[in-house]
Amino acid sequence: MIMRILLGEISSYKAIVIARYIKETYPECEVWSYDNKKIIRYFHTKYVDRLILIPKCKDNKETYVSSLAKYVSANNIDVFIPVHSDYIGIILKNKHLFGNSLDYLGKYEDYIKLHTKNILIDIARNAGVRVPQIYTSIETAVIPFVVKPVDQSSSKGVVYCKKEDSRQSALNLYRNKEYICQEYIEGNGCGYEIYCKNGKIKREYGHLRLAEYPVSGGSSVFRKGFMHPDMRKYAELILNQVSWTGFAMFEYKLTPNNDLVLIEVNPRIWGSIHQALAGGCRLFDFVKEDAGVSEYLPCTDNSSIRTCLSPQVYFSLLMYLLKGNCNALKEYFMNRKSIVKDVSAWDDYKGMISMFLRKL
């Protein structure tokens, strides 16, 4: 039986990566896709069987989600895979509208516990997982510190205050807004990515950030496989308190003493998912009819795998160089022949074009 999968927004590089992976790994599946820009009809990845437009309603996420749900129902979609981080919460809140297409994801209440930073910090502390120190206000925070919105995804709205003159900028940005202010942890960013069922890890992968864009706390644009012995242990301590089903990326800082500090958890599809897929982690086995995520598959040796997001990686490497940091540039050129791009212009030029059109 052909499995019909709806994936989008397809102009997202995350969606393009997943579409390619599903078409190559599960040939019995049809990949349907959606987007909200008319021009994407003409420029989109070649790894989809069908594309439809579902326009967004400005400042009305509920209408957009309702349109998605109606399309899922009308076209007998078996599995719905949304990748836009801004919509995961509201889609889960309205999970009942999507029939069985979201059965691979858990409850909205569990999502919120992992997604909302101040709730997660309390859970992590109670579980014995090290987290950054929390300050009661921007005014009383000790330099260096970080200010984040309570419930935003990825690096959106994050302010790094490493000098006293940056404190006022943070105050201006977060005036009358809900935020969390915490200690800045020195070290390298790394992630532990999983698919889990009822709090039990079924698939796992670890990576180390080699370059970010922007270079101070931005998204990962160059990474390699990496597994720290405490990654899984700390994730399990938290999942013992939150019985989540679905994807999650545990973001850590690896300190100069080789200790892990939990920064946040993203209970959704993350930006560097290509690294895990390229490393052989079968995160999407749930699309198979036999629901092939019942058994745990351990992470294999993955230290040689490197992926990057192009062309952002080139801007990132330049910025590191201008700051006097040559490590990322050396890493890139020493391994340039074996690095796999998230989206390649040679292989999928329309997919690459759609990534730029997405920003218009």
GROMACS .gro file of C-alpha atoms in nm:
model
  360
    1MET     CA    1   0.000   0.000   0.000
    2ILE     CA    2   0.131   0.346  -0.093
    3MET     CA    3   0.178   0.579   0.204
    4ARG     CA    4   0.080   0.938   0.129
    5ILE     CA    5   0.292   1.192   0.321
    6LEU     CA    6   0.223   1.567   0.336
    7LEU     CA    7   0.536   1.773   0.405
    8GLY     CA    8   0.594   2.145   0.429
    9GLU     CA    9   0.646   2.427   0.401
   10ILE     CA   10   0.851   2.283   0.114
   11SER     CA   11   1.060   2.597   0.052
   12SER     CA   12   1.224   2.533   0.391
   13TYR     CA   13   1.563   2.365   0.363
   14LYS     CA   14   1.459   2.128   0.642
   15ALA     CA   15   1.161   2.013   0.436
   16ILE     CA   16   1.377   1.970   0.125
   17VAL     CA   17   1.624   1.754   0.319
   18ILE     CA   18   1.341   1.537   0.454
   19ALA     CA   19   1.169   1.505   0.115
   20ARG     CA   20   1.491   1.380  -0.043
   21TYR     CA   21   1.553   1.137   0.243
   22ILE     CA   22   1.201   0.991   0.232
   23LYS     CA   23   1.204   0.949  -0.146
   24GLU     CA   24   1.540   0.771  -0.132
   25THR     CA   25   1.477   0.561   0.181
   26TYR     CA   26   1.107   0.478   0.154
   27PRO     CA   27   1.032   0.451  -0.221
   28GLU     CA   28   0.687   0.312  -0.143
   29CYS     CA   29   0.583   0.657  -0.013
   30GLU     CA   30   0.434   0.947  -0.209
   31VAL     CA   31   0.559   1.285  -0.091
   32TRP     CA   32   0.298   1.557  -0.120
   33SER     CA   33   0.399   1.907  -0.022
   34TYR     CA   34   0.258   2.250   0.047
   35ASP     CA   35   0.373   2.609   0.063
   36ASN     CA   36   0.216   2.954   0.082
   37LYS     CA   37   0.395   3.147  -0.196
   38LYS     CA   38   0.262   3.123  -0.551
   39ILE     CA   39   0.606   3.135  -0.710
   40ILE     CA   40   0.705   2.813  -0.531
   41ARG     CA   41   0.478   2.635  -0.783
   42TYR     CA   42   0.749   2.694  -1.043
   43PHE     CA   43   1.058   2.664  -0.824
   44HIS     CA   44   1.056   2.380  -0.575
   45THR     CA   45   1.254   2.068  -0.495
   46LYS     CA   46   1.238   1.778  -0.739
   47TYR     CA   47   1.188   1.535  -0.450
   48VAL     CA   48   0.811   1.578  -0.423
   49ASP     CA   49   0.528   1.417  -0.618
   50ARG     CA   50   0.276   1.696  -0.577
   51LEU     CA   51   0.266   2.055  -0.449
   52ILE     CA   52  -0.032   2.263  -0.342
   53LEU     CA   53  -0.064   2.619  -0.215
   54ILE     CA   54  -0.223   2.694   0.121
   55PRO     CA   55  -0.208   3.073   0.174
   56LYS     CA   56  -0.137   3.208   0.519
   57CYS     CA   57  -0.380   3.446   0.680
   58LYS     CA   58  -0.190   3.737   0.828
   59ASP     CA   59  -0.197   3.731   1.209
   60ASN     CA   60  -0.436   3.433   1.206
   61LYS     CA   61  -0.257   3.105   1.256
   62GLU     CA   62  -0.581   2.924   1.339
   63THR     CA   63  -0.719   2.976   0.987
   64TYR     CA   64  -0.397   2.848   0.830
   65VAL     CA   65  -0.398   2.538   1.051
   66SER     CA   66  -0.766   2.478   0.974
   67SER     CA   67  -0.688   2.489   0.599
   68LEU     CA   68  -0.409   2.235   0.648
   69ALA     CA   69  -0.639   2.005   0.844
   70LYS     CA   70  -0.909   2.020   0.575
   71TYR     CA   71  -0.656   1.930   0.307
   72VAL     CA   72  -0.524   1.637   0.511
   73SER     CA   73  -0.876   1.503   0.554
   74ALA     CA   74  -0.991   1.559   0.195
   75ASN     CA   75  -0.686   1.387   0.043
   76ASN     CA   76  -0.650   1.090   0.276
   77ILE     CA   77  -0.306   1.192   0.395
   78ASP     CA   78  -0.149   0.913   0.603
   79VAL     CA   79   0.129   1.116   0.766
   80PHE     CA   80   0.151   1.494   0.803
   81ILE     CA   81   0.500   1.634   0.869
   82PRO     CA   82   0.503   2.011   0.936
   83VAL     CA   83   0.850   2.162   0.972
   84HIS     CA   84   0.788   2.534   1.037
   85SER     CA   85   0.875   2.580   1.405
   86ASP     CA   86   0.625   2.865   1.453
   87TYR     CA   87   0.330   2.635   1.381
   88ILE     CA   88   0.417   2.312   1.564
   89GLY     CA   89   0.255   2.424   1.888
   90ILE     CA   90  -0.077   2.535   1.740
   91ILE     CA   91  -0.091   2.225   1.516
   92LEU     CA   92  -0.046   2.001   1.820
   93LYS     CA   93  -0.305   2.203   2.010
   94ASN     CA   94  -0.548   2.118   1.729
   95LYS     CA   95  -0.422   1.765   1.675
   96HIS     CA   96  -0.775   1.627   1.679
   97LEU     CA   97  -0.845   1.803   1.347
   98PHE     CA   98  -0.582   1.596   1.163
   99GLY     CA   99  -0.723   1.245   1.213
  100ASN     CA  100  -0.449   0.983   1.242
  101SER     CA  101  -0.191   1.176   1.040
  102LEU     CA  102  -0.019   1.307   1.355
  103ASP     CA  103  -0.022   0.985   1.555
  104TYR     CA  104   0.358   0.985   1.558
  105LEU     CA  105   0.349   1.299   1.778
  106GLY     CA  106   0.249   1.327   2.141
  107LYS     CA  107   0.039   1.560   2.353
  108TYR     CA  108   0.040   1.938   2.336
  109GLU     CA  109   0.082   1.949   2.714
  110ASP     CA  110   0.410   1.753   2.694
  111TYR     CA  111   0.531   1.967   2.404
  112ILE     CA  112   0.480   2.282   2.612
  113LYS     CA  113   0.683   2.141   2.902
  114LEU     CA  114   0.984   2.092   2.678
  115HIS     CA  115   0.936   2.399   2.458
  116THR     CA  116   0.879   2.663   2.728
  117LYS     CA  117   1.221   2.750   2.864
  118ASN     CA  118   1.135   2.836   3.225
  119ILE     CA  119   0.924   2.519   3.265
  120LEU     CA  120   1.201   2.307   3.114
  121ILE     CA  121   1.463   2.457   3.345
  122ASP     CA  122   1.259   2.360   3.652
  123ILE     CA  123   1.215   2.006   3.519
  124ALA     CA  124   1.586   1.974   3.438
  125ARG     CA  125   1.696   2.101   3.779
  126ASN     CA  126   1.463   1.865   3.960
  127ALA     CA  127   1.598   1.579   3.749
  128GLY     CA  128   1.958   1.663   3.837
  129VAL     CA  129   2.060   1.803   3.496
  130ARG     CA  130   2.293   2.102   3.500
  131VAL     CA  131   2.145   2.419   3.348
  132PRO     CA  132   2.268   2.781   3.339
  133GLN     CA  133   2.204   2.998   3.643
  134ILE     CA  134   1.887   3.206   3.614
  135TYR     CA  135   1.878   3.577   3.699
  136THR     CA  136   1.563   3.752   3.816
  137SER     CA  137   1.607   4.049   3.581
  138ILE     CA  138   1.828   4.200   3.313
  139GLU     CA  139   1.925   4.476   3.557
  140THR     CA  140   2.064   4.232   3.816
  141ALA     CA  141   2.222   3.980   3.575
  142VAL     CA  142   2.596   3.926   3.597
  143ILE     CA  143   2.799   3.984   3.278
  144PRO     CA  144   2.819   3.776   3.060
  145PHE     CA  145   2.456   3.666   3.033
  146VAL     CA  146   2.193   3.571   2.773
  147VAL     CA  147   1.836   3.697   2.732
  148LYS     CA  148   1.579   3.482   2.550
  149PRO     CA  149   1.205   3.491   2.485
  150VAL     CA  150   1.029   3.232   2.698
  151ASP     CA  151   0.864   3.036   2.417
  152GLN     CA  152   1.042   3.112   2.089
  153SER     CA  153   1.224   2.849   1.884
  154SER     CA  154   1.589   2.832   1.782
  155SER     CA  155   1.790   3.156   1.807
  156LYS     CA  156   1.501   3.397   1.750
  157GLY     CA  157   1.519   3.701   1.976
  158VAL     CA  158   1.827   3.585   2.166
  159VAL     CA  159   2.056   3.862   2.297
  160TYR     CA  160   2.409   3.795   2.421
  161CYS     CA  161   2.531   4.052   2.673
  162LYS     CA  162   2.907   4.011   2.708
  163LYS     CA  163   2.982   4.374   2.791
  164GLU     CA  164   2.809   4.623   3.019
  165ASP     CA  165   2.710   4.856   2.734
  166SER     CA  166   2.492   4.580   2.580
  167ARG     CA  167   2.266   4.562   2.887
  168GLN     CA  168   2.061   4.863   2.780
  169SER     CA  169   2.000   4.713   2.435
  170ALA     CA  170   1.856   4.404   2.601
  171LEU     CA  171   1.637   4.619   2.826
  172ASN     CA  172   1.504   4.812   2.527
  173LEU     CA  173   1.429   4.496   2.328
  174TYR     CA  174   1.250   4.316   2.611
  175ARG     CA  175   1.062   4.605   2.766
  176ASN     CA  176   0.708   4.481   2.848
  177LYS     CA  177   0.793   4.134   2.709
  178GLU     CA  178   0.824   3.800   2.882
  179TYR     CA  179   1.183   3.676   2.887
  180ILE     CA  180   1.429   3.450   3.062
  181CYS     CA  181   1.771   3.580   3.165
  182GLN     CA  182   2.047   3.329   3.230
  183GLU     CA  183   2.418   3.279   3.273
  184TYR     CA  184   2.628   3.264   2.957
  185ILE     CA  185   2.807   2.929   2.935
  186GLU     CA  186   3.145   2.924   2.763
  187GLY     CA  187   3.199   2.629   2.530
  188ASN     CA  188   3.105   2.462   2.203
  189GLY     CA  189   2.746   2.399   2.104
  190CYS     CA  190   2.641   2.039   2.054
  191GLY     CA  191   2.313   1.854   2.015
  192TYR     CA  192   2.155   1.520   2.093
  193GLU     CA  193   1.872   1.443   1.852
  194ILE     CA  194   1.611   1.177   1.905
  195TYR     CA  195   1.281   1.030   1.808
  196CYS     CA  196   1.106   0.890   2.114
  197LYS     CA  197   0.780   0.716   2.206
  198ASN     CA  198   0.618   0.779   2.542
  199GLY     CA  199   0.946   0.914   2.676
  200LYS     CA  200   1.150   0.615   2.553
  201ILE     CA  201   1.430   0.691   2.307
  202LYS     CA  202   1.404   0.488   1.984
  203ARG     CA  203   1.642   0.673   1.753
  204GLU     CA  204   1.943   0.887   1.851
  205TYR     CA  205   2.225   1.092   1.707
  206GLY     CA  206   2.474   1.347   1.838
  207HIS     CA  207   2.651   1.634   1.665
  208LEU     CA  208   2.899   1.912   1.735
  209ARG     CA  209   2.854   2.262   1.594
  210LEU     CA  210   3.150   2.371   1.383
  211ALA     CA  211   3.006   2.701   1.258
  212GLU     CA  212   2.695   2.911   1.320
  213TYR     CA  213   2.524   3.191   1.131
  214PRO     CA  214   2.513   3.451   1.276
  215VAL     CA  215   2.840   3.352   1.441
  216SER     CA  216   2.726   3.439   1.795
  217GLY     CA  217   2.453   3.195   1.888
  218GLY     CA  218   2.296   3.160   1.544
  219SER     CA  219   2.174   2.847   1.370
  220SER     CA  220   2.409   2.561   1.291
  221VAL     CA  221   2.541   2.581   0.934
  222PHE     CA  222   2.839   2.339   0.962
  223ARG     CA  223   2.848   2.031   1.188
  224LYS     CA  224   2.995   1.689   1.243
  225GLY     CA  225   2.890   1.376   1.426
  226PHE     CA  226   2.977   1.369   1.795
  227MET     CA  227   2.852   1.172   2.093
  228HIS     CA  228   2.922   1.264   2.456
  229PRO     CA  229   2.857   0.990   2.715
  230ASP     CA  230   2.619   1.215   2.912
  231MET     CA  231   2.399   1.323   2.619
  232ARG     CA  232   2.163   1.029   2.642
  233LYS     CA  233   2.173   1.015   3.022
  234TYR     CA  234   2.059   1.375   3.067
  235ALA     CA  235   1.791   1.339   2.799
  236GLU     CA  236   1.653   1.029   2.973
  237LEU     CA  237   1.642   1.209   3.308
  238ILE     CA  238   1.416   1.474   3.155
  239LEU     CA  239   1.207   1.228   2.952
  240ASN     CA  240   1.140   1.036   3.273
  241GLN     CA  241   0.948   1.348   3.380
  242VAL     CA  242   0.792   1.427   3.040
  243SER     CA  243   0.649   1.134   2.846
  244TRP     CA  244   0.699   1.294   2.505
  245THR     CA  245   0.637   1.120   2.174
  246GLY     CA  246   0.803   1.273   1.870
  247PHE     CA  247   1.120   1.451   1.768
  248ALA     CA  248   1.344   1.640   2.008
  249MET     CA  249   1.683   1.804   1.996
  250PHE     CA  250   1.859   1.854   2.329
  251GLU     CA  251   2.093   2.150   2.288
  252TYR     CA  252   2.398   2.148   2.513
  253LYS     CA  253   2.712   2.350   2.568
  254LEU     CA  254   3.029   2.143   2.594
  255THR     CA  255   3.249   2.328   2.844
  256PRO     CA  256   3.630   2.340   2.833
  257ASN     CA  257   3.619   2.079   3.115
  258ASN     CA  258   3.425   1.840   2.888
  259ASP     CA  259   3.106   1.879   3.091
  260LEU     CA  260   2.760   1.920   2.938
  261VAL     CA  261   2.522   2.202   3.029
  262LEU     CA  262   2.166   2.184   2.894
  263ILE     CA  263   2.068   2.504   2.714
  264GLU     CA  264   1.725   2.412   2.577
  265VAL     CA  265   1.514   2.139   2.420
  266ASN     CA  266   1.343   2.175   2.081
  267PRO     CA  267   1.057   1.919   2.067
  268ARG     CA  268   1.027   1.942   1.689
  269ILE     CA  269   1.224   1.895   1.369
  270TRP     CA  270   1.548   2.090   1.406
  271GLY     CA  271   1.758   2.281   1.153
  272SER     CA  272   2.055   2.043   1.139
  273ILE     CA  273   1.846   1.730   1.087
  274HIS     CA  274   2.044   1.648   0.771
  275GLN     CA  275   2.346   1.568   0.990
  276ALA     CA  276   2.156   1.289   1.166
  277LEU     CA  277   2.005   1.153   0.844
  278ALA     CA  278   2.341   1.158   0.664
  279GLY     CA  279   2.488   0.977   0.963
  280GLY     CA  280   2.246   0.688   0.919
  281CYS     CA  281   1.992   0.774   1.189
  282ARG     CA  282   1.653   0.641   1.072
  283LEU     CA  283   1.439   0.911   1.229
  284PHE     CA  284   1.145   0.862   0.992
  285ASP     CA  285   1.082   0.490   1.023
  286PHE     CA  286   0.738   0.574   1.162
  287VAL     CA  287   0.619   0.635   0.804
  288LYS     CA  288   0.637   0.261   0.738
  289GLU     CA  289   0.321   0.058   0.777
  290ASP     CA  290   0.478  -0.157   1.046
  291ALA     CA  291   0.545   0.156   1.256
  292GLY     CA  292   0.913   0.068   1.256
  293VAL     CA  293   1.015   0.269   1.562
  294SER     CA  294   0.916   0.011   1.820
  295GLU     CA  295   1.276  -0.102   1.867
  296TYR     CA  296   1.570   0.106   1.984
  297LEU     CA  297   1.848   0.156   1.728
  298PRO     CA  298   2.169   0.280   1.894
  299CYS     CA  299   2.380   0.553   1.738
  300THR     CA  300   2.674   0.415   1.542
  301ASP     CA  301   3.018   0.577   1.509
  302ASN     CA  302   2.948   0.905   1.332
  303SER     CA  303   3.256   1.121   1.383
  304SER     CA  304   3.353   1.129   1.014
  305ILE     CA  305   3.022   1.268   0.882
  306ARG     CA  306   3.003   1.644   0.813
  307THR     CA  307   2.719   1.847   0.661
  308CYS     CA  308   2.666   2.216   0.591
  309LEU     CA  309   2.396   2.463   0.489
  310SER     CA  310   2.500   2.642   0.170
  311PRO     CA  311   2.547   2.927   0.093
  312GLN     CA  312   2.510   3.047   0.454
  313VAL     CA  313   2.817   2.850   0.559
  314TYR     CA  314   3.040   3.069   0.341
  315PHE     CA  315   2.918   3.390   0.504
  316SER     CA  316   2.971   3.227   0.842
  317LEU     CA  317   3.328   3.121   0.764
  318LEU     CA  318   3.407   3.474   0.647
  319MET     CA  319   3.268   3.625   0.969
  320TYR     CA  320   3.473   3.383   1.180
  321LEU     CA  321   3.783   3.478   0.982
  322LEU     CA  322   3.718   3.850   1.030
  323LYS     CA  323   3.692   3.787   1.404
  324GLY     CA  324   4.030   3.614   1.400
  325ASN     CA  325   3.894   3.262   1.442
  326CYS     CA  326   4.037   3.028   1.180
  327ASN     CA  327   3.924   2.696   1.333
  328ALA     CA  328   3.600   2.661   1.136
  329LEU     CA  329   3.772   2.759   0.811
  330LYS     CA  330   4.047   2.500   0.867
  331GLU     CA  331   3.790   2.233   0.948
  332TYR     CA  332   3.597   2.312   0.632
  333PHE     CA  333   3.889   2.306   0.390
  334MET     CA  334   4.053   2.000   0.546
  335ASN     CA  335   3.728   1.806   0.487
  336ARG     CA  336   3.579   1.993   0.190
  337LYS     CA  337   3.573   1.691  -0.042
  338SER     CA  338   3.361   1.483   0.192
  339ILE     CA  339   3.121   1.752   0.321
  340VAL     CA  340   2.758   1.697   0.216
  341LYS     CA  341   2.541   2.005   0.157
  342ASP     CA  342   2.190   2.017   0.301
  343VAL     CA  343   2.064   2.132  -0.038
  344SER     CA  344   2.290   2.116  -0.343
  345ALA     CA  345   2.247   2.355  -0.634
  346TRP     CA  346   2.395   2.092  -0.868
  347ASP     CA  347   2.151   1.823  -0.761
  348ASP     CA  348   1.839   2.030  -0.688
  349TYR     CA  349   1.874   2.384  -0.823
  350LYS     CA  350   1.500   2.459  -0.802
  351GLY     CA  351   1.503   2.353  -0.439
  352MET     CA  352   1.793   2.591  -0.377
  353ILE     CA  353   1.610   2.876  -0.555
  354SER     CA  354   1.299   2.815  -0.342
  355MET     CA  355   1.505   2.870  -0.026
  356PHE     CA  356   1.584   3.224  -0.143
  357LEU     CA  357   1.231   3.294  -0.266
  358ARG     CA  358   1.107   3.194   0.079
  359LYS     CA  359   1.273   3.507   0.222
  360LEU     CA  360   1.093   3.746  -0.012
   0.00000   0.00000   0.00000
